[in-house]
PDB file of C-alpha atoms and ligand atoms in Angstrom:
ATOM      1  CA  UNK A1126      -2.465 -23.082 -30.833  1.00  0.00           C
ATOM      2  CA  UNK A1127       0.594 -20.883 -31.495  1.00  0.00           C
ATOM      3  CA  UNK A1128       3.948 -22.558 -30.818  1.00  0.00           C
ATOM      4  CA  UNK A1129       4.738 -20.042 -28.064  1.00  0.00           C
ATOM      5  CA  UNK A1130       1.480 -20.858 -26.264  1.00  0.00           C
ATOM      6  CA  UNK A1131       2.843 -24.207 -25.066  1.00  0.00           C
ATOM      7  CA  UNK A1132       6.061 -22.619 -23.707  1.00  0.00           C
ATOM      8  CA  UNK A1133       6.348 -22.686 -19.948  1.00  0.00           C
ATOM      9  CA  UNK A1134       6.835 -19.316 -18.304  1.00  0.00           C
ATOM     10  CA  UNK A1135       8.119 -18.617 -14.796  1.00  0.00           C
ATOM     11  CA  UNK A1136       4.662 -17.367 -13.728  1.00  0.00           C
ATOM     12  CA  UNK A1137       3.624 -19.364 -10.650  1.00  0.00           C
ATOM     13  CA  UNK A1138       0.812 -17.315  -9.152  1.00  0.00           C
ATOM     14  CA  UNK A1139      -1.896 -14.883 -10.337  1.00  0.00           C
ATOM     15  CA  UNK A1140      -4.332 -12.912  -8.169  1.00  0.00           C
ATOM     16  CA  UNK A1141      -7.308 -10.743  -9.070  1.00  0.00           C
ATOM     17  CA  UNK A1142      -8.954  -7.782  -7.330  1.00  0.00           C
ATOM     18  CA  UNK A1143     -12.176  -7.535  -9.335  1.00  0.00           C
ATOM     19  CA  UNK A1144     -13.442  -4.318  -7.686  1.00  0.00           C
ATOM     20  CA  UNK A1145     -10.526  -2.407  -9.223  1.00  0.00           C
ATOM     21  CA  UNK A1146      -9.739  -4.663 -12.195  1.00  0.00           C
ATOM     22  CA  UNK A1147      -6.213  -5.312 -10.860  1.00  0.00           C
ATOM     23  CA  UNK A1148      -4.369  -8.482 -11.801  1.00  0.00           C
ATOM     24  CA  UNK A1149      -1.026  -9.362 -10.137  1.00  0.00           C
ATOM     25  CA  UNK A1150       1.260 -11.888 -11.820  1.00  0.00           C
ATOM     26  CA  UNK A1151       4.122 -13.425  -9.865  1.00  0.00           C
ATOM     27  CA  UNK A1152       7.324 -14.674 -11.552  1.00  0.00           C
ATOM     28  CA  UNK A1153       9.841 -17.021  -9.935  1.00  0.00           C
ATOM     29  CA  UNK A1154      13.623 -16.608 -10.295  1.00  0.00           C
ATOM     30  CA  UNK A1155      15.847 -13.616  -9.626  1.00  0.00           C
ATOM     31  CA  UNK A1156      19.286 -12.278 -10.559  1.00  0.00           C
ATOM     32  CA  UNK A1157      19.963 -10.940  -7.043  1.00  0.00           C
ATOM     33  CA  UNK A1158      20.234 -12.884  -3.804  1.00  0.00           C
ATOM     34  CA  UNK A1159      18.943 -10.468  -1.188  1.00  0.00           C
ATOM     35  CA  UNK A1160      19.509 -11.399   2.424  1.00  0.00           C
ATOM     36  CA  UNK A1161      16.113  -9.960   3.356  1.00  0.00           C
ATOM     37  CA  UNK A1162      14.143 -11.315   0.374  1.00  0.00           C
ATOM     38  CA  UNK A1163      10.464 -11.246   1.398  1.00  0.00           C
ATOM     39  CA  UNK A1164       9.880 -14.340  -0.744  1.00  0.00           C
ATOM     40  CA  UNK A1165      11.752 -16.342   1.896  1.00  0.00           C
ATOM     41  CA  UNK A1166       8.817 -15.564   4.159  1.00  0.00           C
ATOM     42  CA  UNK A1167       5.889 -15.327   1.722  1.00  0.00           C
ATOM     43  CA  UNK A1168       6.126 -16.320  -1.935  1.00  0.00           C
ATOM     44  CA  UNK A1169       2.404 -15.726  -2.602  1.00  0.00           C
ATOM     45  CA  UNK A1170       0.234 -12.591  -2.555  1.00  0.00           C
ATOM     46  CA  UNK A1171       0.277 -11.026   0.933  1.00  0.00           C
ATOM     47  CA  UNK A1172      -3.228  -9.598   0.346  1.00  0.00           C
ATOM     48  CA  UNK A1173      -4.963 -12.975   0.073  1.00  0.00           C
ATOM     49  CA  UNK A1174      -7.251 -13.599   3.070  1.00  0.00           C
ATOM     50  CA  UNK A1175      -5.209 -16.659   4.139  1.00  0.00           C
ATOM     51  CA  UNK A1176      -1.900 -14.717   4.047  1.00  0.00           C
ATOM     52  CA  UNK A1177      -2.520 -11.185   5.264  1.00  0.00           C
ATOM     53  CA  UNK A1178      -2.292 -12.012   8.974  1.00  0.00           C
ATOM     54  CA  UNK A1179       0.116 -14.913   9.042  1.00  0.00           C
ATOM     55  CA  UNK A1180       2.962 -12.948   7.404  1.00  0.00           C
ATOM     56  CA  UNK A1181       3.234 -11.141  10.762  1.00  0.00           C
ATOM     57  CA  UNK A1182       3.753 -14.438  12.634  1.00  0.00           C
ATOM     58  CA  UNK A1183       7.399 -14.499  13.598  1.00  0.00           C
ATOM     59  CA  UNK A1184       8.280 -18.032  12.492  1.00  0.00           C
ATOM     60  CA  UNK A1185       5.894 -18.304   9.524  1.00  0.00           C
ATOM     61  CA  UNK A1186       7.371 -19.152   6.105  1.00  0.00           C
ATOM     62  CA  UNK A1187       5.234 -20.058   3.065  1.00  0.00           C
ATOM     63  CA  UNK A1188       5.857 -22.964   0.709  1.00  0.00           C
ATOM     64  CA  UNK A1189       7.793 -22.591  -2.561  1.00  0.00           C
ATOM     65  CA  UNK A1190       6.038 -22.601  -5.949  1.00  0.00           C
ATOM     66  CA  UNK A1191       6.052 -25.926  -7.783  1.00  0.00           C
ATOM     67  CA  UNK A1192       3.696 -25.250 -10.720  1.00  0.00           C
ATOM     68  CA  UNK A1193       4.255 -22.836 -13.590  1.00  0.00           C
ATOM     69  CA  UNK A1194       1.920 -21.618 -16.325  1.00  0.00           C
ATOM     70  CA  UNK A1195       2.300 -21.809 -20.085  1.00  0.00           C
ATOM     71  CA  UNK A1196       1.738 -18.674 -22.182  1.00  0.00           C
ATOM     72  CA  UNK A1197      -1.480 -20.207 -23.549  1.00  0.00           C
ATOM     73  CA  UNK A1198      -2.870 -20.960 -20.092  1.00  0.00           C
ATOM     74  CA  UNK A1199      -2.120 -17.394 -18.939  1.00  0.00           C
ATOM     75  CA  UNK A1200      -4.042 -16.070 -21.927  1.00  0.00           C
ATOM     76  CA  UNK A1201      -7.000 -18.371 -21.108  1.00  0.00           C
ATOM     77  CA  UNK A1202      -7.054 -17.171 -17.499  1.00  0.00           C
ATOM     78  CA  UNK A1203      -6.829 -13.469 -18.403  1.00  0.00           C
ATOM     79  CA  UNK A1204      -9.114 -13.347 -21.441  1.00  0.00           C
ATOM     80  CA  UNK A1205     -12.428 -13.309 -19.492  1.00  0.00           C
ATOM     81  CA  UNK A1206     -11.203 -10.664 -17.006  1.00  0.00           C
ATOM     82  CA  UNK A1207     -11.770  -6.909 -17.522  1.00  0.00           C
ATOM     83  CA  UNK A1208      -8.162  -6.108 -16.580  1.00  0.00           C
ATOM     84  CA  UNK A1209      -7.545  -2.389 -16.031  1.00  0.00           C
ATOM     85  CA  UNK A1210      -4.183  -2.745 -14.339  1.00  0.00           C
ATOM     86  CA  UNK A1211      -1.661  -5.591 -14.578  1.00  0.00           C
ATOM     87  CA  UNK A1212       1.178  -5.705 -12.064  1.00  0.00           C
ATOM     88  CA  UNK A1213       4.207  -7.894 -12.883  1.00  0.00           C
ATOM     89  CA  UNK A1214       6.115  -8.837  -9.767  1.00  0.00           C
ATOM     90  CA  UNK A1215       7.154 -11.855  -7.670  1.00  0.00           C
ATOM     91  CA  UNK A1216      10.781 -12.299  -7.797  1.00  0.00           C
ATOM     92  CA  UNK A1217      12.147 -10.653 -10.987  1.00  0.00           C
ATOM     93  CA  UNK A1218       9.802 -10.752 -14.045  1.00  0.00           C
ATOM     94  CA  UNK A1219      12.509  -9.489 -16.432  1.00  0.00           C
ATOM     95  CA  UNK A1220      14.532 -12.681 -15.801  1.00  0.00           C
ATOM     96  CA  UNK A1221      11.834 -14.725 -17.550  1.00  0.00           C
ATOM     97  CA  UNK A1222      12.796 -15.015 -21.253  1.00  0.00           C
ATOM     98  CA  UNK A1223       9.044 -15.238 -21.938  1.00  0.00           C
ATOM     99  CA  UNK A1224       8.219 -11.968 -20.132  1.00  0.00           C
ATOM    100  CA  UNK A1225       7.501 -10.178 -23.475  1.00  0.00           C
ATOM    101  CA  UNK A1226       5.145 -13.044 -24.441  1.00  0.00           C
ATOM    102  CA  UNK A1227       3.347 -12.711 -21.084  1.00  0.00           C
ATOM    103  CA  UNK A1228       2.963  -8.954 -21.721  1.00  0.00           C
ATOM    104  CA  UNK A1229       1.463  -9.851 -25.108  1.00  0.00           C
ATOM    105  CA  UNK A1230      -1.263 -11.855 -23.351  1.00  0.00           C
ATOM    106  CA  UNK A1231      -2.771  -8.495 -22.345  1.00  0.00           C
ATOM    107  CA  UNK A1232      -2.542  -6.975 -25.811  1.00  0.00           C
ATOM    108  CA  UNK A1233      -6.315  -7.436 -26.218  1.00  0.00           C
ATOM    109  CA  UNK A1234      -7.148  -5.626 -22.953  1.00  0.00           C
ATOM    110  CA  UNK A1235      -7.736  -2.078 -24.143  1.00  0.00           C
ATOM    111  CA  UNK A1236      -6.604   0.686 -21.763  1.00  0.00           C
ATOM    112  CA  UNK A1237      -4.888  -1.817 -19.473  1.00  0.00           C
ATOM    113  CA  UNK A1238      -2.071  -0.195 -17.495  1.00  0.00           C
ATOM    114  CA  UNK A1239       1.013  -2.430 -17.215  1.00  0.00           C
ATOM    115  CA  UNK A1240       3.212  -1.923 -14.153  1.00  0.00           C
ATOM    116  CA  UNK A1241       6.547  -3.675 -13.589  1.00  0.00           C
ATOM    117  CA  UNK A1242       8.168  -4.107 -10.171  1.00  0.00           C
ATOM    118  CA  UNK A1243      11.872  -4.703 -10.825  1.00  0.00           C
ATOM    119  CA  UNK A1244      15.273  -4.723  -9.156  1.00  0.00           C
ATOM    120  CA  UNK A1245      16.641  -2.947 -12.255  1.00  0.00           C
ATOM    121  CA  UNK A1246      19.549  -5.334 -12.872  1.00  0.00           C
ATOM    122  CA  UNK A1247      18.303  -6.107 -16.384  1.00  0.00           C
ATOM    123  CA  UNK A1248      16.756  -3.523 -18.714  1.00  0.00           C
ATOM    124  CA  UNK A1249      13.020  -4.240 -19.159  1.00  0.00           C
ATOM    125  CA  UNK A1250      11.126  -4.031 -22.476  1.00  0.00           C
ATOM    126  CA  UNK A1251      10.352  -0.336 -21.935  1.00  0.00           C
ATOM    127  CA  UNK A1252       7.800   0.368 -24.611  1.00  0.00           C
ATOM    128  CA  UNK A1253       5.382  -2.358 -23.479  1.00  0.00           C
ATOM    129  CA  UNK A1254       5.091  -0.861 -19.996  1.00  0.00           C
ATOM    130  CA  UNK A1255       3.231   2.136 -18.581  1.00  0.00           C
ATOM    131  CA  UNK A1256       5.012   2.275 -15.252  1.00  0.00           C
ATOM    132  CA  UNK A1257       8.251   0.920 -13.768  1.00  0.00           C
ATOM    133  CA  UNK A1258       8.810   0.662 -10.033  1.00  0.00           C
ATOM    134  CA  UNK A1259      12.514   0.267  -9.192  1.00  0.00           C
ATOM    135  CA  UNK A1260      13.428  -1.341  -5.906  1.00  0.00           C
ATOM    136  CA  UNK A1261      16.734   0.273  -4.895  1.00  0.00           C
ATOM    137  CA  UNK A1262      18.323  -1.832  -2.155  1.00  0.00           C
ATOM    138  CA  UNK A1263      21.338   0.337  -1.253  1.00  0.00           C
ATOM    139  CA  UNK A1264      23.483   3.121  -2.707  1.00  0.00           C
ATOM    140  CA  UNK A1265      26.808   2.335  -0.986  1.00  0.00           C
ATOM    141  CA  UNK A1266      28.514  -0.294  -3.211  1.00  0.00           C
ATOM    142  CA  UNK A1267      29.891  -2.460  -0.352  1.00  0.00           C
ATOM    143  CA  UNK A1268      26.496  -2.528   1.394  1.00  0.00           C
ATOM    144  CA  UNK A1269      24.734  -3.404  -1.864  1.00  0.00           C
ATOM    145  CA  UNK A1270      27.136  -6.316  -2.407  1.00  0.00           C
ATOM    146  CA  UNK A1271      26.587  -7.555   1.134  1.00  0.00           C
ATOM    147  CA  UNK A1272      22.786  -7.231   0.793  1.00  0.00           C
ATOM    148  CA  UNK A1273      22.320  -8.700  -2.706  1.00  0.00           C
ATOM    149  CA  UNK A1274      25.556 -10.479  -3.643  1.00  0.00           C
ATOM    150  CA  UNK A1275      25.916  -8.150  -6.664  1.00  0.00           C
ATOM    151  CA  UNK A1276      27.432  -4.817  -7.627  1.00  0.00           C
ATOM    152  CA  UNK A1277      24.927  -1.958  -8.072  1.00  0.00           C
ATOM    153  CA  UNK A1278      26.550  -0.012 -10.932  1.00  0.00           C
ATOM    154  CA  UNK A1279      24.333  -1.560 -13.624  1.00  0.00           C
ATOM    155  CA  UNK A1280      21.202  -0.902 -11.552  1.00  0.00           C
ATOM    156  CA  UNK A1281      22.033   2.776 -11.004  1.00  0.00           C
ATOM    157  CA  UNK A1282      22.930   3.146 -14.698  1.00  0.00           C
ATOM    158  CA  UNK A1283      19.667   1.514 -15.810  1.00  0.00           C
ATOM    159  CA  UNK A1284      17.689   3.738 -13.441  1.00  0.00           C
ATOM    160  CA  UNK A1285      19.254   6.903 -14.902  1.00  0.00           C
ATOM    161  CA  UNK A1286      18.814   5.600 -18.469  1.00  0.00           C
ATOM    162  CA  UNK A1287      15.105   4.912 -17.975  1.00  0.00           C
ATOM    163  CA  UNK A1288      14.624   8.283 -16.279  1.00  0.00           C
ATOM    164  CA  UNK A1289      16.229  10.086 -19.211  1.00  0.00           C
ATOM    165  CA  UNK A1290      14.108   8.307 -21.812  1.00  0.00           C
ATOM    166  CA  UNK A1291      10.841   8.315 -19.858  1.00  0.00           C
ATOM    167  CA  UNK A1292       8.902   5.879 -22.065  1.00  0.00           C
ATOM    168  CA  UNK A1293       7.078   4.873 -18.877  1.00  0.00           C
ATOM    169  CA  UNK A1294       6.414   6.539 -15.525  1.00  0.00           C
ATOM    170  CA  UNK A1295       9.222   5.791 -13.083  1.00  0.00           C
ATOM    171  CA  UNK A1296       9.007   5.373  -9.305  1.00  0.00           C
ATOM    172  CA  UNK A1297      11.428   4.044  -6.700  1.00  0.00           C
ATOM    173  CA  UNK A1298      11.074   2.057  -3.494  1.00  0.00           C
ATOM    174  CA  UNK A1299      13.494   1.098  -0.772  1.00  0.00           C
ATOM    175  CA  UNK A1300      13.326  -0.711   2.576  1.00  0.00           C
ATOM    176  CA  UNK A1301      14.423   0.844   5.878  1.00  0.00           C
ATOM    177  CA  UNK A1302      16.197  -1.837   7.948  1.00  0.00           C
ATOM    178  CA  UNK A1303      17.430  -0.313  11.236  1.00  0.00           C
ATOM    179  CA  UNK A1304      21.066  -1.289  11.794  1.00  0.00           C
ATOM    180  CA  UNK A1305      21.584  -2.351   8.172  1.00  0.00           C
ATOM    181  CA  UNK A1306      20.014  -0.080   5.530  1.00  0.00           C
ATOM    182  CA  UNK A1307      19.697   2.720   8.049  1.00  0.00           C
ATOM    183  CA  UNK A1308      18.582   6.321   7.912  1.00  0.00           C
ATOM    184  CA  UNK A1309      21.837   7.613   6.386  1.00  0.00           C
ATOM    185  CA  UNK A1310      21.717   5.014   3.621  1.00  0.00           C
ATOM    186  CA  UNK A1311      18.088   5.776   2.735  1.00  0.00           C
ATOM    187  CA  UNK A1312      18.993   9.481   2.539  1.00  0.00           C
ATOM    188  CA  UNK A1313      21.866   8.574   0.180  1.00  0.00           C
ATOM    189  CA  UNK A1314      19.369   6.698  -2.017  1.00  0.00           C
ATOM    190  CA  UNK A1315      17.063   9.755  -1.972  1.00  0.00           C
ATOM    191  CA  UNK A1316      20.000  12.002  -2.941  1.00  0.00           C
ATOM    192  CA  UNK A1317      20.911   9.686  -5.827  1.00  0.00           C
ATOM    193  CA  UNK A1318      17.327   9.780  -7.142  1.00  0.00           C
ATOM    194  CA  UNK A1319      17.234  13.568  -6.779  1.00  0.00           C
ATOM    195  CA  UNK A1320      20.488  13.808  -8.780  1.00  0.00           C
ATOM    196  CA  UNK A1321      18.762  11.909 -11.601  1.00  0.00           C
ATOM    197  CA  UNK A1322      15.439  13.781 -11.378  1.00  0.00           C
ATOM    198  CA  UNK A1323      14.037  15.394  -8.202  1.00  0.00           C
ATOM    199  CA  UNK A1324      10.484  14.753  -9.464  1.00  0.00           C
ATOM    200  CA  UNK A1325      10.751  10.942  -9.200  1.00  0.00           C
ATOM    201  CA  UNK A1326       8.632   9.572  -6.322  1.00  0.00           C
ATOM    202  CA  UNK A1327      10.231   7.392  -3.627  1.00  0.00           C
ATOM    203  CA  UNK A1328       8.398   5.145  -1.161  1.00  0.00           C
ATOM    204  CA  UNK A1329      10.230   3.998   1.969  1.00  0.00           C
ATOM    205  CA  UNK A1330       8.906   0.647   3.199  1.00  0.00           C
ATOM    206  CA  UNK A1331       9.277  -0.805   6.684  1.00  0.00           C
ATOM    207  CA  UNK A1332      11.351  -3.985   6.927  1.00  0.00           C
ATOM    208  CA  UNK A1333       9.288  -7.049   7.827  1.00  0.00           C
ATOM    209  CA  UNK A1334      11.555  -9.322   9.916  1.00  0.00           C
ATOM    210  CA  UNK A1335      12.649 -12.569   8.226  1.00  0.00           C
ATOM    211  CA  UNK A1336      13.233 -15.568  10.557  1.00  0.00           C
ATOM    212  CA  UNK A1337      16.941 -16.141  11.243  1.00  0.00           C
ATOM    213  CA  UNK A1338      18.057 -12.572  10.498  1.00  0.00           C
ATOM    214  CA  UNK A1339      19.100 -10.185  13.269  1.00  0.00           C
ATOM    215  CA  UNK A1340      17.289  -6.992  12.251  1.00  0.00           C
ATOM    216  CA  UNK A1341      14.103  -5.555  13.747  1.00  0.00           C
ATOM    217  CA  UNK A1342      11.239  -3.702  12.074  1.00  0.00           C
ATOM    218  CA  UNK A1343      11.351   0.107  12.314  1.00  0.00           C
ATOM    219  CA  UNK A1344       8.627   1.791  14.361  1.00  0.00           C
ATOM    220  CA  UNK A1345       5.996   3.917  12.535  1.00  0.00           C
ATOM    221  CA  UNK A1346       7.539   7.007  14.187  1.00  0.00           C
ATOM    222  CA  UNK A1347      11.031   6.159  12.888  1.00  0.00           C
ATOM    223  CA  UNK A1348       9.914   5.617   9.334  1.00  0.00           C
ATOM    224  CA  UNK A1349       7.702   8.709   9.279  1.00  0.00           C
ATOM    225  CA  UNK A1350      10.535  10.886  10.660  1.00  0.00           C
ATOM    226  CA  UNK A1351      12.875   9.516   7.991  1.00  0.00           C
ATOM    227  CA  UNK A1352      10.330  10.188   5.218  1.00  0.00           C
ATOM    228  CA  UNK A1353      10.006  13.787   6.480  1.00  0.00           C
ATOM    229  CA  UNK A1354      13.798  14.227   6.274  1.00  0.00           C
ATOM    230  CA  UNK A1355      14.002  12.576   2.842  1.00  0.00           C
ATOM    231  CA  UNK A1356      11.321  14.964   1.542  1.00  0.00           C
ATOM    232  CA  UNK A1357      13.772  17.836   1.957  1.00  0.00           C
ATOM    233  CA  UNK A1358      15.967  16.080  -0.648  1.00  0.00           C
ATOM    234  CA  UNK A1359      13.260  14.428  -2.708  1.00  0.00           C
ATOM    235  CA  UNK A1360       9.865  16.131  -2.294  1.00  0.00           C
ATOM    236  CA  UNK A1361       7.765  13.179  -3.553  1.00  0.00           C
ATOM    237  CA  UNK A1362       8.830  10.824  -0.753  1.00  0.00           C
ATOM    238  CA  UNK A1363       6.213   8.760   1.084  1.00  0.00           C
ATOM    239  CA  UNK A1364       6.449   5.835   3.470  1.00  0.00           C
ATOM    240  CA  UNK A1365       4.609   2.612   4.181  1.00  0.00           C
ATOM    241  CA  UNK A1366       4.455   0.641   7.400  1.00  0.00           C
ATOM    242  CA  UNK A1367       2.242  -2.343   8.024  1.00  0.00           C
ATOM    243  CA  UNK A1368      -0.278  -2.334  10.862  1.00  0.00           C
ATOM    244  CA  UNK A1369      -0.033  -6.106  11.415  1.00  0.00           C
ATOM    245  CA  UNK A1370      -3.307  -6.622   9.544  1.00  0.00           C
ATOM    246  CA  UNK A1371      -5.460  -4.469  11.854  1.00  0.00           C
ATOM    247  CA  UNK A1372      -6.947  -2.466   8.953  1.00  0.00           C
ATOM    248  CA  UNK A1373      -9.378  -4.423   6.830  1.00  0.00           C
ATOM    249  CA  UNK A1374      -8.641  -4.412   3.092  1.00  0.00           C
ATOM    250  CA  UNK A1375     -10.990  -2.128   1.155  1.00  0.00           C
ATOM    251  CA  UNK A1376     -11.321  -4.746  -1.613  1.00  0.00           C
ATOM    252  CA  UNK A1377     -11.204  -8.508  -2.036  1.00  0.00           C
ATOM    253  CA  UNK A1378      -8.273 -10.322  -3.583  1.00  0.00           C
ATOM    254  CA  UNK A1379      -8.720 -13.831  -4.963  1.00  0.00           C
ATOM    255  CA  UNK A1380      -6.317 -16.420  -6.280  1.00  0.00           C
ATOM    256  CA  UNK A1381      -6.912 -17.371  -9.898  1.00  0.00           C
ATOM    257  CA  UNK A1382      -3.800 -19.562 -10.010  1.00  0.00           C
TER     258      UNK A1382
HETATM  259  S1  SF4 B 698      15.440  -8.551  -5.910  1.00  0.00           S
HETATM  260 FE1  SF4 B 698      13.531  -9.006  -4.838  1.00  0.00          FE
HETATM  261  S2  SF4 B 698      13.001 -11.101  -5.420  1.00  0.00           S
HETATM  262 FE2  SF4 B 698      15.150 -10.771  -5.968  1.00  0.00          FE
HETATM  263  S3  SF4 B 698      16.271 -11.597  -4.222  1.00  0.00           S
HETATM  264 FE3  SF4 B 698      15.999  -9.369  -3.936  1.00  0.00          FE
HETATM  265  S4  SF4 B 698      14.134  -9.166  -2.711  1.00  0.00           S
HETATM  266 FE4  SF4 B 698      14.149 -11.242  -3.542  1.00  0.00          FE
END
């Protein structure tokens, strides 16, 4: 066993969608403190059969992770799987000092596409990734500080730096929170992205209410109308709103840790 194999990572959860060869790895720990962090409500994969409906229950909150995997155990779990796409997410994968070692666990999976979901506060190891999805919380500095507890200059700088180098495909996401990150703010985010590169895709997600916070979810009509306006600034804008679990998933997701 290599010395690194016994090192404990911050990976606390792994799921597998065999029909598409998609593996999602969840890392605990983050360098932002977002008021609306979805992990306060659900720390585990929302697509698991036991989770996909209860995340819409108003007072529901999942437990916190209490077990973490070593590098060697991750390799053992992944080795038998024909992984075509690995998604690194959770809280913030780049905060784990062993993130590069976790990426190495997939080195043997030929043609595996590695996708990182990040808040962009810390520069990721660019050349080990095929795609980076930046979650941009807010453009206005005072709102970003209120939302996350941190300044957003580094995030915006990292976003522009990755866009200019393009070692990996780059996409952006943001969350519409009526009364907080409102329509005007989302349009400012779209304008920022367009100033970097108008070809970068943006997805606007609907806020899922967190117990104890005052904001409501946007309606499908509100989010669609906003996406249509944002498209005039950034043509590759789409939106996503949940349907409270009414649509069945087209594939099965299972927990492998
Ligand atoms: S960046 Fe993501 S994981 Fe981190 S606190 Fe914000 S919402 Fe939560």
